[in-house]
Coordinates of C-alpha atoms in Angstrom, one line a residue:
X275 CA -65.7 -14.1 -193.9
X276 CA -63.1 -16.8 -194.2
X277 CA -59.5 -16.0 -195.8
X278 CA -59.3 -17.6 -199.2
X279 CA -56.0 -18.6 -201.0
X280 CA -57.0 -17.6 -204.9
X281 CA -54.9 -19.5 -207.5
X282 CA -53.1 -17.1 -210.2
X283 CA -50.8 -16.9 -212.5
X284 CA -47.6 -14.7 -212.7
X285 CA -47.5 -11.8 -215.1
X286 CA -44.3 -10.8 -216.5
X287 CA -44.8 -6.9 -216.9
X288 CA -45.1 -5.7 -213.0
X289 CA -41.8 -4.0 -213.0
X290 CA -42.2 -0.7 -211.4
X291 CA -40.9 2.5 -213.3
X292 CA -39.6 5.7 -212.0
X293 CA -43.1 5.9 -209.5
X294 CA -44.7 2.6 -209.2
X295 CA -46.7 0.3 -211.7
X296 CA -48.7 2.3 -214.5
X297 CA -50.4 0.4 -217.2
X298 CA -53.6 0.9 -219.3
X299 CA -56.9 0.7 -217.3
X300 CA -57.4 -2.7 -219.4
X301 CA -54.1 -4.2 -218.3
X302 CA -55.1 -3.8 -214.7
X303 CA -58.5 -5.2 -215.2
X304 CA -56.9 -8.5 -216.4
X305 CA -57.9 -11.3 -214.1
X306 CA -55.6 -11.5 -210.8
X307 CA -53.4 -8.7 -212.1
X308 CA -53.8 -6.1 -209.5
X309 CA -54.2 -8.9 -206.7
X310 CA -50.6 -10.3 -207.9
X311 CA -48.8 -7.2 -207.5
X312 CA -50.5 -6.2 -204.1
X313 CA -49.9 -9.6 -203.0
X314 CA -46.1 -9.2 -203.7
X315 CA -46.1 -6.4 -201.8
X316 CA -47.4 -7.8 -198.7
X317 CA -45.1 -11.0 -199.3
X318 CA -42.0 -8.9 -199.6
X319 CA -42.3 -6.2 -196.9
X320 CA -43.3 -8.0 -193.4
X321 CA -43.3 -4.4 -191.8
X322 CA -46.8 -4.0 -193.1
X323 CA -48.2 -7.2 -191.1
X324 CA -50.0 -5.9 -187.9
X325 CA -49.4 -2.2 -189.0
X326 CA -51.3 0.5 -190.2
X327 CA -51.8 1.0 -194.1
X328 CA -52.6 4.3 -195.7
X329 CA -55.0 4.0 -199.2
X330 CA -55.9 6.7 -201.2
X331 CA -55.8 7.7 -204.9
X332 CA -56.3 10.5 -207.6
X333 CA -59.9 9.7 -208.2
X334 CA -59.4 8.4 -211.7
X335 CA -61.4 5.5 -213.2
X336 CA -60.9 2.2 -211.8
X337 CA -59.7 4.1 -208.4
X338 CA -62.8 2.8 -206.3
X339 CA -62.8 -0.8 -207.2
X340 CA -59.2 -1.2 -206.7
X341 CA -59.3 0.5 -203.3
X342 CA -62.3 -2.3 -202.1
X343 CA -59.6 -5.0 -203.5
X344 CA -56.7 -3.3 -201.6
X345 CA -58.5 -3.5 -198.1
X346 CA -60.0 -6.9 -198.6
X347 CA -56.6 -8.3 -199.2
X348 CA -54.8 -6.0 -196.6
X349 CA -57.6 -8.0 -194.1
X350 CA -56.5 -11.3 -195.4
X351 CA -52.7 -10.3 -195.0
X352 CA -52.9 -9.5 -191.2
X353 CA -52.7 -5.5 -191.6
X354 CA -54.0 -4.1 -188.4
X355 CA -55.6 -0.9 -189.7
X356 CA -56.4 0.7 -193.1
X357 CA -56.7 4.3 -193.1
X358 CA -58.6 5.7 -196.3
X359 CA -59.3 9.3 -197.9
X360 CA -62.8 9.8 -198.1
X361 CA -64.2 9.0 -201.4
X362 CA -61.0 7.1 -202.0
X363 CA -59.3 10.6 -202.6
X364 CA -55.9 11.2 -201.1
X365 CA -53.2 13.5 -203.1
X366 CA -49.9 12.1 -203.3
X367 CA -48.2 14.2 -200.7
X368 CA -51.3 14.1 -198.2
X369 CA -50.9 10.4 -198.5
X370 CA -47.2 10.6 -197.9
X371 CA -47.9 13.2 -194.7
X372 CA -50.6 10.6 -193.3
X373 CA -47.9 7.8 -193.4
X374 CA -45.6 9.8 -191.3
X375 CA -48.2 11.5 -189.0
X376 CA -50.0 8.2 -188.2
X377 CA -46.6 6.2 -188.1
X378 CA -48.1 3.7 -190.6
X379 CA -46.1 0.8 -192.1
X380 CA -46.8 1.9 -195.7
X381 CA -49.3 3.2 -198.2
X382 CA -50.9 2.3 -201.4
X383 CA -51.3 5.2 -203.5
X384 CA -53.6 4.5 -206.6
X385 CA -52.6 6.8 -209.4
X386 CA -50.8 7.3 -212.7
X387 CA -50.1 10.9 -211.6
X388 CA -50.2 13.1 -214.7
X389 CA -51.3 10.4 -217.5
X390 CA -54.9 10.5 -219.1
X391 CA -57.7 8.7 -217.3
X392 CA -61.0 7.0 -218.0
X393 CA -62.2 3.7 -219.4
X394 CA -59.2 3.9 -222.0
X395 CA -56.7 5.6 -220.1
X396 CA -54.0 4.8 -217.4
X397 CA -53.9 3.4 -214.1
X398 CA -51.2 2.9 -211.4
X399 CA -50.2 1.8 -207.9
X400 CA -47.4 3.1 -205.9
X401 CA -46.2 1.7 -202.8
X402 CA -44.6 4.3 -200.2
X403 CA -42.9 2.9 -197.4
X404 CA -42.3 3.6 -193.6
X405 CA -41.4 7.5 -193.4
X406 CA -43.9 8.4 -196.5
X407 CA -41.0 7.9 -199.1
X408 CA -41.4 6.0 -202.2
X409 CA -40.2 2.4 -202.2
X410 CA -36.5 2.2 -203.0
X411 CA -35.1 0.4 -206.0
X412 CA -34.0 -2.3 -203.9
X413 CA -37.6 -2.9 -202.7
X414 CA -39.2 -2.6 -206.0
X415 CA -36.7 -5.0 -207.7
X416 CA -37.8 -7.6 -205.0
X417 CA -41.3 -6.7 -205.9
X418 CA -40.9 -7.2 -209.5
X419 CA -39.0 -10.7 -208.7
X420 CA -41.8 -11.9 -206.3
X421 CA -44.6 -11.1 -209.1
X422 CA -42.7 -13.1 -211.8
X423 CA -43.3 -16.3 -209.6
X424 CA -46.6 -15.2 -207.9
X425 CA -49.2 -18.1 -208.2
X426 CA -51.9 -17.4 -205.6
X427 CA -52.9 -14.3 -203.4
X428 CA -54.7 -14.0 -200.0
X429 CA -58.1 -12.1 -200.0
X430 CA -61.5 -12.0 -198.4
X431 CA -64.5 -12.5 -200.5
X432 CA -67.6 -10.3 -200.1
X433 CA -66.0 -7.2 -198.7
X434 CA -67.6 -4.0 -199.3
X435 CA -66.6 -0.6 -197.6
X436 CA -68.6 2.5 -197.7
X437 CA -65.7 4.9 -199.0
X438 CA -68.0 8.0 -198.7
X439 CA -68.9 7.8 -194.9
X440 CA -66.4 9.1 -192.7
X441 CA -65.7 7.2 -189.1
X442 CA -64.3 3.5 -188.5
X443 CA -65.8 0.4 -190.0
X444 CA -64.6 -3.0 -189.6
X445 CA -63.8 -5.8 -191.7
X446 CA -63.0 -9.4 -190.0
X447 CA -61.4 -7.4 -187.0
X448 CA -59.4 -4.9 -189.0
X449 CA -60.5 -1.5 -188.4
X450 CA -60.8 0.6 -191.9
X451 CA -61.0 4.3 -190.8
X452 CA -62.4 6.9 -193.6
X453 CA -60.7 10.2 -193.1
X454 CA -61.5 13.9 -194.5
X455 CA -58.9 13.8 -197.5
X456 CA -57.6 17.5 -196.5
X457 CA -57.9 18.1 -192.8
X458 CA -54.4 16.6 -191.9
X459 CA -52.9 18.1 -194.6
X460 CA -54.4 21.5 -194.3
X461 CA -53.4 21.5 -190.7
X462 CA -49.9 20.9 -191.7
X463 CA -49.7 23.8 -194.2
X464 CA -51.0 26.2 -191.6
X465 CA -47.7 25.4 -189.6
X466 CA -45.3 26.3 -192.7
X467 CA -47.1 29.4 -193.9
X468 CA -48.4 32.7 -192.7
X469 CA -51.8 32.6 -193.5
X470 CA -52.6 35.6 -192.0
X471 CA -50.5 37.5 -194.2
X472 CA -52.0 35.8 -197.3
X473 CA -55.3 36.4 -196.3
X474 CA -54.6 40.1 -196.0
X475 CA -52.9 39.7 -199.6
X476 CA -56.4 38.7 -200.6
X477 CA -58.0 41.2 -199.1
X478 CA -56.1 44.0 -200.7
X479 CA -57.2 42.9 -204.3
X480 CA -54.5 40.6 -205.2
X481 CA -55.7 37.8 -207.3
X482 CA -55.1 33.9 -208.0
X483 CA -56.1 31.6 -210.6
X484 CA -55.6 27.8 -209.8
X485 CA -56.4 25.1 -212.1
X486 CA -57.1 21.8 -210.6
X487 CA -57.3 20.0 -214.0
X488 CA -60.4 18.0 -212.7
X489 CA -58.1 16.0 -210.4
X490 CA -57.5 15.2 -206.9
X491 CA -56.3 18.8 -205.8
X492 CA -59.7 20.1 -206.3
X493 CA -60.9 19.7 -202.6
X494 CA -57.5 20.8 -201.5
X495 CA -57.7 24.0 -203.4
X496 CA -61.3 24.7 -202.2
X497 CA -60.3 24.4 -198.6
X498 CA -57.2 26.1 -198.7
X499 CA -57.4 29.0 -200.7
X500 CA -61.0 29.6 -200.7
X501 CA -62.3 28.6 -197.2
X502 CA -59.0 29.2 -195.4
X503 CA -57.4 32.1 -197.1
X504 CA -60.4 34.0 -198.1
X505 CA -59.6 33.9 -202.0
X506 CA -63.1 34.2 -203.9
X507 CA -64.1 31.1 -205.7
X508 CA -63.7 32.3 -209.3
X509 CA -59.9 31.9 -208.2
X510 CA -60.5 28.0 -209.0
X511 CA -61.1 26.4 -212.1
X512 CA -61.7 22.7 -213.0
X513 CA -62.1 22.0 -209.3
X514 CA -64.3 18.9 -209.1
X515 CA -62.6 15.7 -209.3
X516 CA -63.6 13.5 -212.2
X517 CA -63.0 9.9 -213.3
X518 CA -61.7 10.9 -216.5
X519 CA -60.2 14.2 -215.5
X520 CA -62.8 15.9 -217.8
X521 CA -61.4 14.2 -220.8
X522 CA -58.2 16.4 -220.4
X523 CA -54.5 15.5 -219.9
X524 CA -53.7 16.3 -215.9
X525 CA -50.2 17.5 -216.8
X526 CA -49.7 21.2 -215.3
X527 CA -47.6 22.6 -218.4
X528 CA -47.9 25.0 -221.3
X529 CA -49.7 22.5 -223.5
X530 CA -52.2 20.8 -221.2
X531 CA -52.9 23.8 -219.1
X532 CA -53.5 26.1 -222.1
X533 CA -56.7 28.0 -220.9
X534 CA -54.5 29.1 -217.7
X535 CA -51.5 30.1 -219.6
X536 CA -53.6 32.1 -221.9
X537 CA -55.2 34.1 -219.2
X538 CA -51.9 34.5 -217.3
X539 CA -50.5 36.0 -220.8
X540 CA -53.7 38.5 -221.1
X541 CA -54.2 41.7 -219.7
X542 CA -57.1 40.2 -217.4
X543 CA -54.3 38.1 -215.8
X544 CA -54.1 37.7 -211.8
X545 CA -51.1 38.0 -210.0
X546 CA -50.3 34.3 -209.6
X547 CA -51.3 31.4 -211.6
X548 CA -50.9 28.0 -210.4
X549 CA -51.9 24.3 -211.6
X550 CA -51.7 20.7 -210.4
X551 CA -51.6 17.7 -212.0
X552 CA -53.6 14.2 -211.3
X553 CA -52.3 13.2 -208.1
X554 CA -51.4 16.6 -206.9
X555 CA -47.6 16.2 -206.8
X556 CA -46.7 18.6 -209.7
X557 CA -47.0 22.2 -210.1
X558 CA -46.7 24.8 -212.5
X559 CA -46.3 28.7 -211.8
X560 CA -47.0 31.8 -213.8
X561 CA -47.0 35.4 -213.0
X562 CA -48.4 37.9 -215.3
X563 CA -46.8 37.6 -218.8
X564 CA -44.3 35.2 -217.3
X565 CA -43.9 31.3 -217.3
X566 CA -41.6 30.4 -214.4
X567 CA -39.7 27.3 -215.4
X568 CA -39.7 24.6 -212.9
X569 CA -35.7 24.9 -212.4
X570 CA -36.1 28.8 -211.9
X571 CA -39.0 28.0 -209.5
X572 CA -37.0 25.8 -207.4
X573 CA -34.1 28.5 -207.3
X574 CA -36.4 31.3 -206.5
X575 CA -38.0 29.4 -203.6
X576 CA -34.6 28.7 -202.4
X577 CA -33.6 32.2 -202.3
X578 CA -36.7 33.4 -200.4
X579 CA -37.8 30.2 -198.5
X580 CA -36.2 31.4 -195.3
X581 CA -38.9 34.4 -195.1
X582 CA -41.7 32.0 -194.7
X583 CA -42.7 30.7 -191.0
X584 CA -41.7 26.9 -191.6
X585 CA -38.4 27.7 -192.8
X586 CA -37.1 30.6 -190.8
X587 CA -34.0 28.5 -189.4
X588 CA -32.6 28.4 -193.2
X589 CA -32.0 25.6 -195.2
X590 CA -29.7 22.6 -194.4
X591 CA -29.2 21.7 -198.0
X592 CA -31.1 21.5 -201.4
X593 CA -31.1 19.0 -204.1
X594 CA -32.2 18.8 -207.5
X595 CA -32.7 15.7 -210.5
X596 CA -29.6 15.6 -212.7
X597 CA -31.7 16.9 -215.6
X598 CA -32.8 19.9 -214.0
X599 CA -31.3 23.2 -214.7
X600 CA -28.6 24.6 -212.8
X601 CA -30.1 27.5 -211.5
X602 CA -30.5 25.9 -208.1
X603 CA -26.7 25.3 -207.7
X604 CA -26.0 29.2 -208.1
X605 CA -28.5 29.9 -205.3
X606 CA -26.8 27.2 -203.1
X607 CA -23.4 28.5 -203.6
X608 CA -24.5 32.3 -202.7
X609 CA -26.0 30.5 -199.5
X610 CA -23.0 28.4 -198.8
X611 CA -25.4 25.4 -198.5
X612 CA -24.8 21.8 -200.1
X613 CA -26.4 20.9 -203.4
X614 CA -27.1 17.4 -204.5
X615 CA -27.6 16.2 -207.8
X616 CA -29.8 13.0 -208.1
X617 CA -31.2 10.5 -210.7
X618 CA -34.9 11.3 -211.6
X619 CA -37.5 10.2 -209.2
X620 CA -38.6 11.4 -205.8
X621 CA -37.3 8.2 -204.0
X622 CA -33.7 9.7 -204.5
X623 CA -34.3 12.5 -202.4
X624 CA -35.7 10.5 -199.4
X625 CA -32.7 9.6 -197.8
X626 CA -31.2 13.0 -198.0
X627 CA -34.5 14.2 -196.4
X628 CA -34.5 11.8 -193.6
X629 CA -31.1 12.4 -192.7
X630 CA -31.4 16.0 -192.7
X631 CA -29.0 16.7 -195.6
X632 CA -31.8 18.9 -197.3
X633 CA -34.7 21.0 -196.9
X634 CA -35.8 21.8 -200.4
X635 CA -35.7 19.6 -203.5
X636 CA -37.0 19.5 -207.0
X637 CA -37.3 18.2 -210.6
X638 CA -37.8 19.8 -214.0
X639 CA -40.8 17.7 -214.3
X640 CA -42.6 20.4 -212.4
X641 CA -42.1 18.7 -209.1
X642 CA -41.1 21.0 -206.0
X643 CA -41.3 20.2 -202.3
X644 CA -39.6 20.4 -199.1
X645 CA -39.0 18.3 -196.1
X646 CA -42.5 18.7 -194.6
X647 CA -43.3 15.5 -196.7
X648 CA -41.6 12.9 -198.8
X649 CA -43.3 13.5 -202.1
X650 CA -43.5 16.4 -204.3
X651 CA -46.2 18.7 -203.5
X652 CA -47.9 21.0 -206.0
X653 CA -50.4 22.9 -203.7
X654 CA -47.5 23.5 -201.4
X655 CA -45.6 25.3 -204.0
X656 CA -48.3 27.6 -205.1
X657 CA -49.0 28.5 -201.2
X658 CA -45.0 29.2 -201.0
X659 CA -45.5 31.5 -204.0
X660 CA -48.4 33.0 -202.6
X661 CA -46.6 33.6 -199.2
X662 CA -43.5 34.9 -200.8
X663 CA -45.5 37.5 -203.0
X664 CA -47.4 38.6 -199.8
X665 CA -44.2 39.0 -197.6
X666 CA -42.2 41.0 -200.5
X667 CA -45.2 42.7 -201.7
X668 CA -43.4 42.3 -205.3
X669 CA -44.7 40.7 -208.3
X670 CA -43.7 37.3 -209.7
X671 CA -42.0 39.3 -212.8
X672 CA -40.3 41.6 -210.2
X673 CA -38.7 38.7 -208.4
X674 CA -38.0 36.9 -211.3
X675 CA -35.8 39.8 -212.9
X676 CA -34.1 40.5 -209.6
X677 CA -33.1 36.9 -209.3
X678 CA -31.6 36.6 -213.0
X679 CA -29.9 39.8 -212.5
X680 CA -28.1 38.5 -209.2
X681 CA -27.4 34.9 -210.5
X682 CA -27.8 34.8 -214.2
X683 CA -30.6 32.9 -216.3
X684 CA -30.7 29.2 -217.1
X685 CA -32.8 29.0 -220.5
X686 CA -34.4 25.7 -220.5
X687 CA -36.4 23.4 -222.4
X688 CA -37.6 19.7 -222.4
X689 CA -38.3 17.8 -225.8
X690 CA -40.7 14.8 -225.3
X691 CA -40.7 12.1 -228.2
X692 CA -43.7 10.1 -226.9
X693 CA -44.7 6.6 -228.1
X694 CA -41.4 5.8 -230.1
X695 CA -40.8 2.1 -231.0
X696 CA -38.7 1.0 -227.9
X697 CA -36.0 -0.6 -230.1
X698 CA -35.6 3.1 -231.9
X699 CA -35.2 4.7 -228.8
X700 CA -32.8 2.1 -227.4
X701 CA -30.9 2.7 -230.7
X702 CA -30.5 6.6 -230.0
X703 CA -29.4 5.8 -226.4
X704 CA -27.1 3.4 -227.6
X705 CA -25.6 5.3 -230.5
X706 CA -25.2 8.3 -228.4
X707 CA -23.5 6.4 -225.3
X708 CA -21.1 4.7 -227.5
X709 CA -19.9 8.0 -229.2
X710 CA -19.4 10.0 -225.7
X711 CA -15.8 9.3 -225.0
X712 CA -14.5 10.6 -228.3
X713 CA -16.7 13.7 -227.9
X714 CA -14.8 15.2 -225.2
X715 CA -13.0 18.4 -226.1
X716 CA -14.9 18.7 -229.5
X717 CA -15.9 22.3 -230.2
X718 CA -19.2 23.2 -231.7
X719 CA -19.4 26.9 -232.5
X720 CA -19.4 28.6 -229.2
X721 CA -19.4 25.5 -227.5
X722 CA -16.7 23.0 -226.2
X723 CA -17.8 19.5 -224.6
X724 CA -16.1 19.6 -221.3
X725 CA -17.9 16.3 -219.8
X726 CA -19.6 13.2 -221.7
X727 CA -21.0 10.5 -219.9
X728 CA -23.9 8.0 -218.5
X729 CA -25.0 9.5 -215.2
X730 CA -24.5 7.3 -212.0
X731 CA -25.2 8.1 -208.7
X732 CA -24.0 6.9 -205.3
X733 CA -26.4 7.7 -202.4
X734 CA -24.4 9.6 -199.7
X735 CA -26.5 7.9 -196.9
X736 CA -26.3 4.2 -197.3
X737 CA -23.9 3.7 -200.4
X738 CA -26.5 2.5 -202.7
X739 CA -25.4 2.7 -206.5
X740 CA -27.9 3.9 -209.4
X741 CA -26.4 3.7 -212.9
X742 CA -27.5 4.3 -216.4
X743 CA -29.6 7.5 -215.3
X744 CA -29.2 9.4 -218.4
X745 CA -26.5 10.7 -220.8
X746 CA -24.9 14.2 -220.3
X747 CA -23.2 16.3 -222.6
X748 CA -21.6 19.2 -220.7
X749 CA -20.5 22.5 -222.1
X750 CA -18.7 23.7 -219.0
X751 CA -20.8 26.2 -217.0
X752 CA -22.3 27.6 -220.6
X753 CA -24.7 24.9 -221.5
X754 CA -26.0 21.2 -221.2
X755 CA -27.6 18.6 -223.3
X756 CA -29.3 15.8 -221.6
X757 CA -31.1 12.4 -223.0
X758 CA -32.9 10.0 -221.0
X759 CA -35.6 7.4 -221.4
X760 CA -38.7 8.1 -219.1
X761 CA -39.9 5.7 -216.9
X762 CA -43.6 7.1 -216.4
X763 CA -45.2 6.1 -220.2
X764 CA -47.5 3.3 -220.6
X765 CA -47.1 2.8 -224.5
X766 CA -44.0 2.5 -226.3
X767 CA -41.1 4.3 -225.2
X768 CA -40.8 8.0 -224.2
X769 CA -37.5 9.8 -225.1
X770 CA -36.7 13.1 -223.4
X771 CA -34.0 15.7 -224.7
X772 CA -33.0 18.5 -222.1
X773 CA -31.6 21.7 -223.3
X774 CA -30.0 24.4 -221.0
X775 CA -28.1 27.4 -221.8
X776 CA -26.8 29.9 -219.0
X777 CA -26.3 33.7 -219.7
X778 CA -25.1 36.3 -217.3
X779 CA -26.0 39.2 -219.8
X780 CA -28.6 38.2 -221.9
X781 CA -31.5 37.9 -219.5
X782 CA -34.4 38.6 -221.7
X783 CA -34.6 36.4 -224.6
X784 CA -37.3 34.4 -225.6
X785 CA -36.5 30.7 -224.8
X786 CA -36.6 29.5 -228.3
X787 CA -34.4 32.2 -229.5
X788 CA -31.8 31.4 -226.6
X789 CA -31.8 27.6 -227.2
X790 CA -31.9 27.7 -231.2
X791 CA -28.3 26.8 -231.3
X792 CA -28.4 23.9 -228.8
X793 CA -31.4 22.8 -230.7
X794 CA -29.5 22.5 -233.8
X795 CA -26.7 21.1 -232.0
X796 CA -28.6 18.1 -230.4
X797 CA -29.9 17.5 -233.9
X798 CA -26.6 16.6 -235.2
X799 CA -25.2 14.8 -232.0
X800 CA -28.4 13.0 -230.8
X801 CA -30.0 12.3 -234.2
X802 CA -33.3 11.4 -233.1
X803 CA -34.7 12.5 -236.7
X804 CA -32.1 10.3 -238.4
X805 CA -32.6 7.1 -236.3
X806 CA -36.2 7.1 -235.2
X807 CA -37.7 9.3 -238.1
X808 CA -39.5 11.6 -235.9
X809 CA -38.8 15.0 -237.2
X810 CA -40.5 17.0 -234.2
X811 CA -40.9 16.2 -230.3
X812 CA -44.5 15.6 -229.4
X813 CA -44.4 18.1 -226.6
X814 CA -42.0 20.7 -225.8
X815 CA -41.9 22.2 -222.0

């Protein structure tokens, strides 16, 4: 097969968002659309040439043909070896680990994460670099600029690789290795957690329910929880990966994982409930009768992680995204370790992880992980909770109550306003930002604004700067209101409003009750309803 250079035309909409390029499937199916973006990556990052490339996805519709395209173009662009998850499947954290363990030059992750799938759903491509982390903004900016002038791409025609047959195949001298998508990841997990202790916990009759949401973590859950740890097969639900995720929305939250939530709030609840999303990087944690918010889960893991084999040397430091509640800060202060506040986007943790500044990090958007990989990791979070329950012999509820008694409780919620007209969403942001300087010192009932700004971040490792990362209204230690535009949607604009209230005494309030004063305050200050006409959020988590 000869390398062909195919004439193309540039697309103007290939600017990566918070975690890669996400569009509707129909957009990616336009002539040369995927090829243009892939060629931009090959052109902009010369480290790929002659190196190893990891390729895999979450199994959604269009995953397999996109992988065939990527393999053909990799061969035409001088890649030395491509490693692909069997069936085209690789969870995002497993792909990051493979990039690291294989010392690969980078990886293509074909996923739109927690977004819906199917012929009318979403598709995405994320590029991870050497070391397994997401491409930094400096690189994605260059990718975007290259895509805007793309007029040709290099490929081999007629390439077909059997993605279901493990072993090595050859495409014009380039090795294509099909690997079990779980093996390497499962071996890594066994170095971090006490599998004997968890196995004994299950033998003593304790129970787990894990919802894979018909997405990529099904095979990982089967291997780890059932095959290796001995949990009964009934511990898993929605375990078979489907191209449309069974028609569901693979976002592990109180809305889209409602059957699991209902079980955990019932008399039949097991000790631990967990769920992960489309590509396996998000997690939801529940105990009997209790939803553990992502910020609380992160803080409680910080408090207990030193009990687990992979973390017995303690934590070097921790980090959270700016909108994530400040519960982690309280624990870090008690442990006398650094706590970093970064913009939203896992890529902002990568430098801190690579420099050894942090061991644990997380985001309010149901993402938690450690220095074992350079992505958030849903299955890791569930295993960590299992190991903590097995070692402490306490329930999730007991751990939460003891944590709040010691550190106080951060009541928290996120209100998503999906598919707003972009102009209206921008108007909300602009109006609020213009009002910020005058709001400092203003008093609203029990709350006084101590700080109001647009969050910016200077990376302590390389001094790179990220600006306009969300608007903050801070009421001392008592509360915060955060507003930002999301970078993960594919239709219209998503505006996110975050509400946080800190309490030392009132530890058993319902979240809606605890946050009611802030909700009313946000209506007056942020004015989403006044400006957009949207009277209620699309989703509250």
